[in-house]
Amino acid sequence: MNGRTSERGSYDPEHSQTSGSLRLYRQKPVGSLHFTRMLQSEWTKIRTVRSTMWSLIVMVVLIVGMAAVLGATIITPDDDGKDPTVSLALAGTVVAQIAAATLGALTISAEYTTGMIRSTMTAYPRRITVLAAKSVVFGLLMFVVGLVSCYLAYLVADGMLSRAVAADSTNREILKGVVGSATYLALLGLFGLGVGTMLRHSAGAITAVLAIVLVPTIFGGFIPGKFGDWVVVYSPTALLTKMVAPYGDVEGGMAGGLGPWPGMVLMTCYAAAALAGAATLIKSRDV
């Protein structure tokens, strides 16, 4: 029984009410504890959902598996003899970006599909904070997994490719390829997260994100004039290609457009624009 009991066993309701109020007060989060708890909650959700684990496994297998396949099959250099280890090792990131974009869209759109988002918003009504916590947890997870996968792919390719094919890669090439590719995968995933928040439907969000990523590269060349060139050069896939390509090709004006790191700044703008649109809509719409 709650409350204070006297020596005769009597019950003090006034003390019971006071203790209950104190308990309720202590349970209320204070200050930055709000965001810390949201981070913990989002980390628990993202690591216990099957789609997250499967998407990450597929991404790792594509990146490392492609490096192993190319390392085992390519035995002669190209006409210019310019096949560095990094560009061949990270060729799988061009395909793995599909898994990153899909996972980003599913991270929140799946909650809308299942209705779980209502429970989240009821437990914590500050919607912008919820979106920020999801973005931080997902972005860090994607970057770490991408960094480990890309570096492992480089080690696999470096060990399997013959010296006749791959020149010795410099630290500059490795840093650009590995860190740049991991950064791109994280930013693309955040872009998908923003689109998924705006559309609130898994199938529609995945379709929209993949169309934005793949269609400009495939069909941009059929658009006449400079606009078609602009669509291709500044598309997400082209920005990733700049990170994977040898420095000589990039500095020589490979496909025009921005350099590797300025391209990542543009990719950051894409992700920021999607998340800004998501923040605007999530705050104004009903769940």
Short mmCIF file of C-alpha atoms in Angstrom, two decimals:
data_model
loop_
_atom_site.label_atom_id
_atom_site.label_comp_id
_atom_site.label_asym_id
_atom_site.label_seq_id
_atom_site.Cartn_x
_atom_site.Cartn_y
_atom_site.Cartn_z
CA MET A 1 0.00 0.00 0.00
CA ASN A 2 1.29 3.45 -0.97
CA GLY A 3 1.45 6.27 1.56
CA ARG A 4 2.78 6.48 5.09
CA THR A 5 1.52 4.06 7.74
CA SER A 6 1.60 5.11 11.38
CA GLU A 7 2.49 2.87 14.25
CA ARG A 8 -1.22 1.90 14.51
CA GLY A 9 -1.36 1.03 10.84
CA SER A 10 -3.31 4.11 9.73
CA TYR A 11 -3.01 5.37 6.13
CA ASP A 12 -2.03 8.94 5.29
CA PRO A 13 -3.70 9.89 1.95
CA GLU A 14 -2.10 13.34 1.86
CA HIS A 15 1.38 11.85 1.96
CA SER A 16 0.36 9.28 -0.67
CA GLN A 17 -0.73 12.00 -3.10
CA THR A 18 2.48 13.94 -2.51
CA SER A 19 4.64 10.86 -3.15
CA GLY A 20 2.71 10.08 -6.33
CA SER A 21 3.26 13.62 -7.60
CA LEU A 22 6.96 13.39 -6.86
CA ARG A 23 7.18 10.10 -8.74
CA LEU A 24 5.42 11.58 -11.75
CA TYR A 25 7.68 14.61 -11.63
CA ARG A 26 10.81 12.47 -11.53
CA GLN A 27 9.67 10.49 -14.57
CA LYS A 28 9.44 13.62 -16.72
CA PRO A 29 12.51 14.05 -18.99
CA VAL A 30 14.49 17.21 -18.46
CA GLY A 31 16.63 19.24 -20.87
CA SER A 32 18.72 17.34 -23.40
CA LEU A 33 17.46 14.07 -21.96
CA HIS A 34 14.57 14.36 -24.42
CA PHE A 35 16.81 13.97 -27.44
CA THR A 36 19.00 11.33 -25.78
CA ARG A 37 15.98 9.13 -25.13
CA MET A 38 14.77 9.63 -28.68
CA LEU A 39 18.17 8.52 -29.98
CA GLN A 40 17.99 5.41 -27.82
CA SER A 41 14.46 4.70 -29.00
CA GLU A 42 15.34 5.11 -32.68
CA TRP A 43 18.44 2.95 -32.30
CA THR A 44 16.35 0.20 -30.73
CA LYS A 45 13.80 0.38 -33.53
CA ILE A 46 16.24 0.49 -36.43
CA ARG A 47 18.37 -2.43 -35.22
CA THR A 48 15.41 -4.70 -34.43
CA VAL A 49 13.59 -4.31 -37.76
CA ARG A 50 14.32 -7.10 -40.23
CA SER A 51 14.27 -4.85 -43.29
CA THR A 52 17.17 -2.84 -41.84
CA MET A 53 19.40 -5.83 -41.30
CA TRP A 54 18.60 -7.38 -44.68
CA SER A 55 19.17 -4.10 -46.54
CA LEU A 56 22.52 -3.60 -44.82
CA ILE A 57 23.55 -7.18 -45.55
CA VAL A 58 22.63 -6.76 -49.22
CA MET A 59 24.63 -3.53 -49.39
CA VAL A 60 27.72 -5.13 -47.86
CA VAL A 61 27.47 -8.19 -50.11
CA LEU A 62 27.14 -6.03 -53.23
CA ILE A 63 30.13 -3.85 -52.38
CA VAL A 64 32.51 -6.57 -51.21
CA GLY A 65 31.19 -9.22 -53.61
CA MET A 66 31.69 -7.01 -56.65
CA ALA A 67 35.26 -6.28 -55.54
CA ALA A 68 35.94 -10.02 -55.24
CA VAL A 69 34.41 -10.77 -58.65
CA LEU A 70 36.40 -8.06 -60.42
CA GLY A 71 39.55 -9.06 -58.58
CA ALA A 72 39.16 -12.64 -59.74
CA THR A 73 38.24 -11.92 -63.37
CA ILE A 74 40.24 -8.86 -64.50
CA ILE A 75 43.77 -9.93 -65.40
CA THR A 76 44.79 -7.33 -68.00
CA PRO A 77 44.75 -3.53 -67.78
CA ASP A 78 42.63 -1.34 -70.05
CA ASP A 79 44.02 0.45 -73.09
CA ASP A 80 45.44 3.30 -71.03
CA GLY A 81 46.61 1.07 -68.20
CA LYS A 82 44.67 3.26 -65.75
CA ASP A 83 42.77 0.73 -63.66
CA PRO A 84 43.67 1.60 -60.05
CA THR A 85 42.65 -0.69 -57.26
CA VAL A 86 40.25 1.78 -55.66
CA SER A 87 38.06 2.35 -58.70
CA LEU A 88 37.69 -1.38 -59.32
CA ALA A 89 37.19 -2.21 -55.65
CA LEU A 90 34.37 0.30 -55.21
CA ALA A 91 32.51 -0.41 -58.43
CA GLY A 92 29.90 -2.25 -56.34
CA THR A 93 28.84 0.98 -54.63
CA VAL A 94 27.08 2.03 -57.82
CA VAL A 95 24.73 -0.93 -57.38
CA ALA A 96 24.72 -0.86 -53.56
CA GLN A 97 23.30 2.67 -53.59
CA ILE A 98 19.93 1.10 -54.47
CA ALA A 99 19.94 -0.70 -51.11
CA ALA A 100 20.96 2.49 -49.28
CA ALA A 101 18.21 4.55 -50.92
CA THR A 102 15.61 1.85 -50.27
CA LEU A 103 16.54 1.52 -46.61
CA GLY A 104 16.37 5.27 -46.15
CA ALA A 105 12.86 5.39 -47.57
CA LEU A 106 11.74 2.41 -45.48
CA THR A 107 13.12 3.76 -42.21
CA ILE A 108 10.12 6.02 -41.68
CA SER A 109 7.62 5.15 -44.43
CA ALA A 110 7.23 1.66 -42.94
CA GLU A 111 6.07 3.26 -39.70
CA TYR A 112 3.41 5.17 -41.60
CA THR A 113 2.33 1.98 -43.39
CA THR A 114 2.00 -0.03 -40.18
CA GLY A 115 0.59 2.85 -38.13
CA MET A 116 3.46 2.70 -35.63
CA ILE A 117 4.17 6.37 -36.28
CA ARG A 118 1.03 7.24 -34.26
CA SER A 119 2.47 5.56 -31.19
CA THR A 120 5.77 7.38 -31.69
CA MET A 121 4.16 10.79 -32.03
CA THR A 122 1.80 10.15 -29.12
CA ALA A 123 4.68 9.20 -26.84
CA TYR A 124 6.76 12.13 -28.04
CA PRO A 125 4.78 14.91 -29.77
CA ARG A 126 7.85 16.97 -30.81
CA ARG A 127 7.88 15.80 -34.40
CA ILE A 128 10.94 17.72 -35.56
CA THR A 129 12.96 16.13 -32.74
CA VAL A 130 11.71 12.69 -33.79
CA LEU A 131 12.79 13.32 -37.38
CA ALA A 132 16.16 14.65 -36.22
CA ALA A 133 16.76 11.58 -34.05
CA LYS A 134 15.89 9.25 -36.92
CA SER A 135 18.24 11.15 -39.22
CA VAL A 136 21.17 11.08 -36.78
CA VAL A 137 20.83 7.37 -35.98
CA PHE A 138 20.28 6.31 -39.57
CA GLY A 139 22.99 8.56 -41.01
CA LEU A 140 25.64 7.36 -38.57
CA LEU A 141 24.69 3.71 -39.05
CA MET A 142 24.82 4.00 -42.82
CA PHE A 143 28.16 5.83 -42.76
CA VAL A 144 29.82 3.29 -40.46
CA VAL A 145 28.54 0.29 -42.41
CA GLY A 146 29.50 1.94 -45.69
CA LEU A 147 32.98 2.83 -44.42
CA VAL A 148 33.68 -0.71 -43.21
CA SER A 149 32.28 -2.26 -46.41
CA CYS A 150 34.21 0.03 -48.75
CA TYR A 151 37.50 -0.46 -46.95
CA LEU A 152 37.01 -4.21 -46.83
CA ALA A 153 36.27 -4.15 -50.57
CA TYR A 154 39.51 -2.26 -51.15
CA LEU A 155 41.49 -4.83 -49.15
CA VAL A 156 39.88 -7.69 -51.08
CA ALA A 157 40.58 -6.11 -54.46
CA ASP A 158 44.10 -5.09 -53.51
CA GLY A 159 44.88 -8.65 -52.50
CA MET A 160 43.38 -10.27 -55.59
CA LEU A 161 44.23 -7.92 -58.48
CA SER A 162 47.54 -8.47 -60.22
CA ARG A 163 50.03 -5.62 -60.35
CA ALA A 164 49.63 -5.64 -64.14
CA VAL A 165 46.08 -4.41 -63.67
CA ALA A 166 46.14 -2.14 -60.64
CA ALA A 167 48.67 0.53 -59.94
CA ASP A 168 49.66 1.09 -56.36
CA SER A 169 46.97 3.33 -54.93
CA THR A 170 47.97 6.40 -52.97
CA ASN A 171 46.52 7.31 -49.60
CA ARG A 172 44.76 10.18 -51.32
CA GLU A 173 42.98 7.81 -53.68
CA ILE A 174 42.00 5.45 -50.86
CA LEU A 175 40.68 8.30 -48.69
CA LYS A 176 38.67 9.79 -51.53
CA GLY A 177 37.21 6.48 -52.61
CA VAL A 178 36.47 4.85 -49.26
CA VAL A 179 35.41 7.85 -47.16
CA GLY A 180 33.71 9.58 -50.09
CA SER A 181 31.67 6.52 -51.01
CA ALA A 182 30.60 5.95 -47.40
CA THR A 183 29.59 9.61 -47.14
CA TYR A 184 27.59 9.34 -50.34
CA LEU A 185 25.71 6.24 -49.14
CA ALA A 186 24.81 7.99 -45.87
CA LEU A 187 23.63 11.15 -47.66
CA LEU A 188 21.64 9.16 -50.19
CA GLY A 189 19.98 7.25 -47.36
CA LEU A 190 19.07 10.53 -45.66
CA PHE A 191 17.67 11.78 -48.94
CA GLY A 192 15.50 8.66 -49.07
CA LEU A 193 14.47 9.26 -45.45
CA GLY A 194 13.30 12.74 -46.36
CA VAL A 195 11.34 11.53 -49.38
CA GLY A 196 9.80 8.71 -47.33
CA THR A 197 8.65 11.21 -44.71
CA MET A 198 7.03 13.41 -47.34
CA LEU A 199 5.26 10.61 -49.22
CA ARG A 200 4.43 8.41 -46.18
CA HIS A 201 4.06 5.31 -48.35
CA SER A 202 6.78 2.68 -48.70
CA ALA A 203 6.23 1.65 -52.31
CA GLY A 204 5.76 5.22 -53.50
CA ALA A 205 8.79 6.49 -51.60
CA ILE A 206 11.08 3.73 -52.88
CA THR A 207 9.89 4.27 -56.45
CA ALA A 208 10.41 8.02 -56.24
CA VAL A 209 13.90 7.78 -54.73
CA LEU A 210 15.12 5.16 -57.22
CA ALA A 211 13.69 7.19 -60.09
CA ILE A 212 15.58 10.29 -58.93
CA VAL A 213 18.80 8.29 -58.56
CA LEU A 214 18.69 6.12 -61.70
CA VAL A 215 16.54 7.83 -64.34
CA PRO A 216 18.81 10.88 -64.93
CA THR A 217 21.80 8.62 -65.56
CA ILE A 218 19.90 6.29 -67.89
CA PHE A 219 17.72 8.70 -69.83
CA GLY A 220 19.39 12.08 -69.29
CA GLY A 221 21.46 11.64 -72.43
CA PHE A 222 18.29 11.58 -74.53
CA ILE A 223 17.35 15.10 -73.41
CA PRO A 224 18.60 17.55 -76.05
CA GLY A 225 20.77 20.55 -75.30
CA LYS A 226 22.69 21.62 -72.24
CA PHE A 227 19.81 20.75 -69.94
CA GLY A 228 20.31 17.05 -70.70
CA ASP A 229 24.01 17.34 -69.93
CA TRP A 230 23.21 19.14 -66.67
CA VAL A 231 20.76 16.41 -65.64
CA VAL A 232 23.37 13.71 -66.14
CA VAL A 233 26.36 15.51 -64.65
CA TYR A 234 24.65 16.61 -61.44
CA SER A 235 22.69 13.43 -60.84
CA PRO A 236 23.46 11.49 -57.64
CA THR A 237 25.02 8.54 -59.49
CA ALA A 238 27.39 10.85 -61.38
CA LEU A 239 28.49 12.39 -58.08
CA LEU A 240 29.28 8.91 -56.74
CA THR A 241 31.23 8.07 -59.88
CA LYS A 242 33.46 11.09 -59.27
CA MET A 243 34.36 9.72 -55.84
CA VAL A 244 35.24 6.29 -57.23
CA ALA A 245 37.03 7.45 -60.39
CA PRO A 246 40.80 8.00 -60.50
CA TYR A 247 41.97 11.53 -59.71
CA GLY A 248 43.46 11.85 -63.16
CA ASP A 249 40.12 11.24 -64.83
CA VAL A 250 38.33 13.67 -62.52
CA GLU A 251 40.90 16.42 -62.89
CA GLY A 252 40.83 15.90 -66.62
CA GLY A 253 37.17 16.81 -66.66
CA MET A 254 35.52 13.40 -66.51
CA ALA A 255 31.97 14.05 -67.71
CA GLY A 256 32.34 17.71 -66.68
CA GLY A 257 30.61 19.14 -63.65
CA LEU A 258 31.93 19.29 -60.11
CA GLY A 259 34.97 17.63 -58.58
CA PRO A 260 34.70 14.79 -56.03
CA TRP A 261 34.36 16.73 -52.77
CA PRO A 262 32.32 19.65 -54.21
CA GLY A 263 30.04 16.93 -55.54
CA MET A 264 29.55 15.67 -52.00
CA VAL A 265 28.62 19.20 -50.96
CA LEU A 266 25.93 19.14 -53.65
CA MET A 267 24.78 15.73 -52.43
CA THR A 268 24.55 17.20 -48.93
CA CYS A 269 22.31 19.92 -50.34
CA TYR A 270 20.07 17.27 -51.93
CA ALA A 271 19.72 15.46 -48.59
CA ALA A 272 19.20 18.71 -46.68
CA ALA A 273 16.48 19.83 -49.10
CA ALA A 274 14.63 16.52 -48.72
CA LEU A 275 14.86 16.64 -44.92
CA ALA A 276 13.76 20.30 -44.87
CA GLY A 277 10.68 19.39 -46.90
CA ALA A 278 10.05 16.45 -44.59
CA ALA A 279 10.33 18.68 -41.50
CA THR A 280 7.85 21.16 -42.96
CA LEU A 281 5.27 18.53 -43.81
CA ILE A 282 5.64 16.36 -40.71
CA LYS A 283 4.95 19.41 -38.56
CA SER A 284 1.86 20.54 -40.45
CA ARG A 285 0.12 17.24 -41.27
CA ASP A 286 -1.78 14.79 -39.14
CA VAL A 287 -0.23 11.38 -38.65
#
